[in-house]
DNA sequence: GAAATGTGCAACTTAATGGTTGCATTTCAC
DNA sequence: GTGAAATGCAACCATTAAGTTGCACATTTC
């Protein structure tokens, strides 16, 4: 089944790479951390306390939205952002595949050494 | 315990961001996929079949090595690379924290609606 | 030892990222 | 309706990233 697992990993690669890349930044990771308690926050709220311009935060939110890690919803004059945990959960599956592949390799090695 | 979970997430952020960023590229993800069956491969082997220069692959491997996702070992004239699954597994923990935070938020919302 | 193999290093190009500032626009509050 | 608040958009700058080419260096192999 090794080939099948590799194929599954490869098939998920493009999408996974986008999500990984979106999370590969401190500021964006902080935004995700802030949003993962389920709160809906405006850009002004999210940039409050951060040592960056509101525009910078806005750009980061767009990156997260492109990766579908976050959804935005207009409410009057403000734009509310909510986390969408699905893509991140999918990464969890990806990671589990990698880990299981590695564990299987370890088992084979162990069996080989012990025989 | 919500504050504690957030704090844990924030503490892991800088390191996690590095690993996420290292995985946020198709080519590097392909390299990880290739190595996660436990094989030790030279740069020449890893760049074989890829539509990139050996140098490009070499640079990508350095990024992965800086993130400690991969280890290299000199063997004569060739440089063998092996996966180190630990940082990736740590990302799994990070993701689980995010998910559990989100689930807790959902539960609170549900309780609020139903009361 | 000469040729071939596997890498490393440096310079360079192009494109993407992260960030800023300034201004226009929509919406709310009084 | 005037002013303040919350955004969006565009232009711009500096840095990093991704990739290439060319060459030098070590290690096999014959």
Coordinates of C-alpha atoms (C1' of nucleotides) in Angstrom, one line a residue:
Chain A
X1 CA 0.0 0.0 0.0
X2 CA 3.0 2.2 0.1
X3 CA 2.5 3.4 -3.5
X4 CA -1.1 4.2 -2.8
X5 CA -0.2 6.4 0.2
X6 CA 2.4 8.2 -1.8
X7 CA -0.1 8.8 -4.5
X8 CA -2.6 10.2 -2.0
X9 CA 0.0 12.5 -0.6
X10 CA 1.0 13.7 -4.1
X11 CA -2.6 14.3 -5.1
X12 CA -3.1 16.6 -2.1
X13 CA 0.1 18.4 -2.6
X14 CA -0.9 21.5 -4.5
X15 CA -3.8 22.4 -2.2
X16 CA -1.8 21.5 0.9
X17 CA 1.1 23.7 -0.2
X18 CA -1.2 26.7 -0.4
X19 CA -2.5 26.2 3.1
X20 CA 0.9 25.5 4.5
X21 CA 2.3 28.6 2.9
X22 CA -0.6 30.7 4.2
X23 CA 0.2 29.5 7.7
X24 CA 4.0 30.0 7.3
X25 CA 4.0 33.5 8.7
X26 CA 4.0 34.7 12.3
X27 CA 1.4 37.4 11.8
X28 CA -1.0 35.1 10.0
X29 CA -0.5 32.4 12.6
X30 CA -1.3 35.0 15.3
X31 CA -4.5 35.9 13.4
X32 CA -5.5 32.2 13.2
X33 CA -4.8 31.8 16.9
X34 CA -6.9 34.8 17.6
X35 CA -9.8 33.6 15.5
X36 CA -9.8 29.9 16.6
X37 CA -11.9 30.6 19.6
X38 CA -14.8 31.1 17.2
X39 CA -15.0 34.9 17.4
X40 CA -16.0 37.1 14.5
X41 CA -13.6 40.1 14.3
X42 CA -13.4 43.2 12.2
X43 CA -10.1 44.2 10.6
X44 CA -9.8 47.1 13.1
X45 CA -10.2 44.7 16.0
X46 CA -7.7 42.3 14.5
X47 CA -5.1 45.0 13.9
X48 CA -5.5 46.5 17.3
X49 CA -2.5 45.6 19.4
X50 CA -0.4 44.4 16.5
X51 CA 2.7 46.4 15.6
X52 CA 1.5 46.6 12.0
X53 CA -0.6 48.9 9.9
X54 CA -4.3 48.0 9.4
X55 CA -3.5 47.6 5.7
X56 CA -0.8 45.0 6.4
X57 CA -3.3 43.0 8.5
X58 CA -5.8 43.4 5.7
X59 CA -3.4 41.9 3.2
X60 CA -2.6 39.0 5.5
X61 CA -6.3 38.3 5.9
X62 CA -6.7 38.2 2.2
X63 CA -3.9 35.6 2.0
X64 CA -5.8 33.5 4.6
X65 CA -9.0 34.0 2.7
X66 CA -7.5 32.9 -0.5
X67 CA -6.4 29.7 1.2
X68 CA -10.0 29.5 2.6
X69 CA -8.7 29.3 6.1
X70 CA -10.9 32.3 6.9
X71 CA -14.2 33.7 5.6
X72 CA -15.3 37.3 5.5
X73 CA -18.7 38.7 5.7
X74 CA -19.6 42.4 5.2
X75 CA -21.6 43.9 8.1
X76 CA -22.4 47.5 7.5
X77 CA -19.2 49.4 7.3
X78 CA -17.1 46.7 8.8
X79 CA -15.8 43.4 7.5
X80 CA -16.1 40.5 9.9
X81 CA -13.7 37.5 9.6
X82 CA -14.4 34.0 10.9
X83 CA -12.1 31.0 10.9
X84 CA -12.9 28.1 8.7
X85 CA -11.1 25.2 10.3
X86 CA -11.5 22.7 7.5
X87 CA -8.4 23.4 5.5
X88 CA -6.3 23.2 8.6
X89 CA -8.0 20.0 9.6
X90 CA -7.1 18.6 6.1
X91 CA -3.5 19.4 6.8
X92 CA -3.9 17.2 9.9
X93 CA -4.8 14.3 7.6
X94 CA -1.8 15.1 5.4
X95 CA 0.5 15.0 8.4
X96 CA -1.0 11.8 9.6
X97 CA -0.3 10.2 6.2
X98 CA 3.3 11.3 6.4
X99 CA 3.6 10.0 9.9
X100 CA 2.1 6.6 9.1
X101 CA 4.3 6.2 6.1
X102 CA 7.3 6.9 8.3
X103 CA 6.1 4.5 11.0
X104 CA 5.6 1.8 8.4
X105 CA 9.2 2.4 7.2
X106 CA 10.5 2.1 10.7
X107 CA 8.6 -1.2 11.2
X108 CA 10.1 -2.6 8.0
X109 CA 13.5 -1.6 9.2
X110 CA 13.1 -3.1 12.6
X111 CA 11.8 -6.4 11.0
X112 CA 14.8 -6.5 8.7
X113 CA 17.3 -6.0 11.5
X114 CA 15.7 -8.6 13.8
X115 CA 15.3 -11.4 11.3
Chain B
X1 CA -8.6 27.0 30.1
X2 CA -9.1 28.9 26.9
X3 CA -6.5 31.4 27.7
X4 CA -4.0 28.7 28.4
X5 CA -4.6 27.0 25.0
X6 CA -4.2 30.4 23.3
X7 CA -1.0 30.9 25.2
X8 CA 0.3 27.5 24.2
X9 CA -0.5 28.3 20.6
X10 CA 1.2 31.6 20.7
X11 CA 4.3 30.2 22.3
X12 CA 4.7 27.7 19.5
X13 CA 4.1 30.2 16.8
X14 CA 7.6 31.2 15.7
X15 CA 8.9 27.7 15.4
X16 CA 5.6 26.5 13.8
X17 CA 5.7 29.3 11.3
X18 CA 9.1 28.2 10.1
X19 CA 8.0 24.6 9.6
X20 CA 4.7 25.7 7.9
X21 CA 6.7 28.0 5.6
X22 CA 9.1 25.2 4.7
X23 CA 6.2 23.0 3.7
X24 CA 4.5 25.7 1.8
X25 CA 5.9 24.8 -1.6
X26 CA 5.0 22.1 -4.0
X27 CA 8.6 21.1 -4.7
X28 CA 9.5 20.8 -1.1
X29 CA 6.3 18.9 -0.3
X30 CA 7.2 16.5 -3.1
X31 CA 10.6 16.0 -1.6
X32 CA 9.0 15.3 1.8
X33 CA 6.6 12.9 0.2
X34 CA 9.5 11.1 -1.5
X35 CA 11.5 10.8 1.7
X36 CA 8.7 9.8 4.0
X37 CA 9.1 6.2 3.1
X38 CA 12.3 6.2 5.1
X39 CA 14.7 6.2 2.2
X40 CA 18.0 8.0 2.2
X41 CA 18.5 9.8 -1.1
X42 CA 21.2 11.8 -2.7
X43 CA 20.6 15.1 -4.3
X44 CA 21.1 13.6 -7.7
X45 CA 18.5 10.9 -7.0
X46 CA 16.0 13.5 -5.6
X47 CA 16.4 15.8 -8.6
X48 CA 16.0 13.0 -11.1
X49 CA 12.6 13.3 -12.7
X50 CA 11.9 16.7 -11.4
X51 CA 11.6 19.5 -13.9
X52 CA 14.2 21.6 -12.0
X53 CA 17.9 22.0 -11.9
X54 CA 19.9 20.0 -9.3
X55 CA 20.8 23.4 -7.8
X56 CA 17.2 24.3 -7.3
X57 CA 16.5 21.0 -5.5
X58 CA 19.7 21.5 -3.5
X59 CA 18.4 24.9 -2.3
X60 CA 15.0 23.5 -1.4
X61 CA 16.7 20.7 0.6
X62 CA 18.6 23.4 2.5
X63 CA 15.3 25.1 3.4
X64 CA 14.0 21.8 4.7
X65 CA 17.2 21.2 6.6
X66 CA 17.0 24.7 8.2
X67 CA 13.5 23.8 9.4
X68 CA 15.0 20.5 10.6
X69 CA 12.4 18.5 8.6
X70 CA 15.3 16.7 6.9
X71 CA 18.8 15.7 8.0
X72 CA 21.8 15.3 5.7
X73 CA 24.8 13.1 6.0
X74 CA 27.9 13.1 3.8
X75 CA 28.8 9.8 2.3
X76 CA 31.8 10.0 0.1
X77 CA 31.1 12.4 -2.7
X78 CA 27.4 12.3 -2.2
X79 CA 25.1 13.9 0.3
X80 CA 22.3 11.7 1.7
X81 CA 19.1 13.2 3.0
X82 CA 16.7 11.6 5.4
X83 CA 13.4 12.7 6.7
X84 CA 13.1 13.8 10.4
X85 CA 9.3 13.5 11.1
X86 CA 9.4 15.3 14.4
X87 CA 8.8 18.9 13.4
X88 CA 5.9 17.7 11.1
X89 CA 4.5 15.7 14.0
X90 CA 4.7 18.9 16.1
X91 CA 2.6 20.7 13.6
X92 CA 0.0 18.0 14.1
X93 CA -0.1 19.0 17.8
X94 CA -0.5 22.6 16.8
X95 CA -3.4 21.7 14.5
X96 CA -5.1 19.7 17.2
X97 CA -4.9 22.6 19.5
X98 CA -6.6 24.8 16.9
X99 CA -9.2 22.2 16.2
X100 CA -10.0 21.7 19.9
X101 CA -10.3 25.4 20.5
X102 CA -12.7 25.6 17.6
X103 CA -14.7 22.6 18.8
X104 CA -15.0 24.1 22.3
X105 CA -16.3 27.3 20.7
X106 CA -18.9 25.4 18.8
X107 CA -20.0 23.6 22.0
X108 CA -20.4 26.9 23.8
X109 CA -22.4 28.3 20.9
X110 CA -24.6 25.2 20.8
X111 CA -25.2 25.4 24.6
X112 CA -26.0 29.1 24.3
X113 CA -28.6 28.5 21.5
X114 CA -30.2 25.6 23.2
X115 CA -30.6 27.1 26.7
Chain C
dG1 C1' 46.2 9.8 -13.7
dA2 C1' 42.2 10.9 -16.7
dA3 C1' 37.5 11.0 -17.1
dA4 C1' 33.2 10.9 -15.0
dT5 C1' 30.1 11.7 -11.1
dG6 C1' 28.2 14.4 -7.2
dT7 C1' 28.3 18.6 -4.8
dG8 C1' 29.2 23.3 -3.4
dC9 C1' 29.6 28.3 -4.1
dA10 C1' 28.8 32.7 -6.3
dA11 C1' 26.6 35.9 -9.3
dC12 C1' 22.6 37.1 -11.5
dT13 C1' 17.6 37.6 -13.0
dT14 C1' 12.8 37.7 -12.1
dA15 C1' 8.9 37.5 -9.5
dA16 C1' 6.6 37.4 -5.1
dT17 C1' 6.1 39.1 -0.2
dG18 C1' 5.6 42.2 3.5
dG19 C1' 5.2 46.6 4.5
dT20 C1' 4.2 51.6 4.1
dT21 C1' 1.6 56.0 2.8
dG22 C1' -2.2 58.7 0.7
dC23 C1' -6.6 59.1 -0.9
dA24 C1' -11.4 57.8 -2.0
dT25 C1' -15.7 55.6 -0.5
dT26 C1' -19.2 53.8 2.4
dT27 C1' -21.7 53.7 6.7
dC28 C1' -22.8 55.2 11.2
dA29 C1' -23.9 58.6 15.0
dC30 C1' -25.3 62.9 16.4
Chain D
dG1 C1' -25.9 66.8 6.7
dT2 C1' -21.3 66.8 9.0
dG3 C1' -17.8 64.4 11.0
dA4 C1' -15.8 60.2 12.5
dA5 C1' -15.0 55.3 11.8
dA6 C1' -13.9 51.2 8.9
dT7 C1' -12.5 49.8 4.6
dG8 C1' -10.7 49.4 -0.1
dC9 C1' -7.6 50.6 -3.7
dA10 C1' -3.3 52.0 -5.9
dA11 C1' 1.4 53.2 -6.0
dC12 C1' 5.5 52.5 -4.2
dC13 C1' 9.8 50.5 -1.7
dA14 C1' 12.9 47.0 0.3
dT15 C1' 13.7 42.3 1.0
dT16 C1' 13.4 37.6 0.2
dA17 C1' 12.5 33.6 -2.7
dA18 C1' 12.9 30.7 -6.7
dG19 C1' 15.4 29.6 -10.3
dT20 C1' 19.3 29.6 -13.6
dT21 C1' 24.2 29.4 -15.3
dG22 C1' 29.1 28.7 -14.8
dC23 C1' 32.9 27.1 -12.5
dA24 C1' 35.7 25.0 -8.9
dC25 C1' 36.5 20.9 -5.9
dA26 C1' 36.3 16.3 -4.1
dT27 C1' 35.6 11.4 -4.9
dT28 C1' 35.1 7.3 -7.7
dT29 C1' 36.2 4.3 -11.4
dC30 C1' 38.8 2.5 -15.1

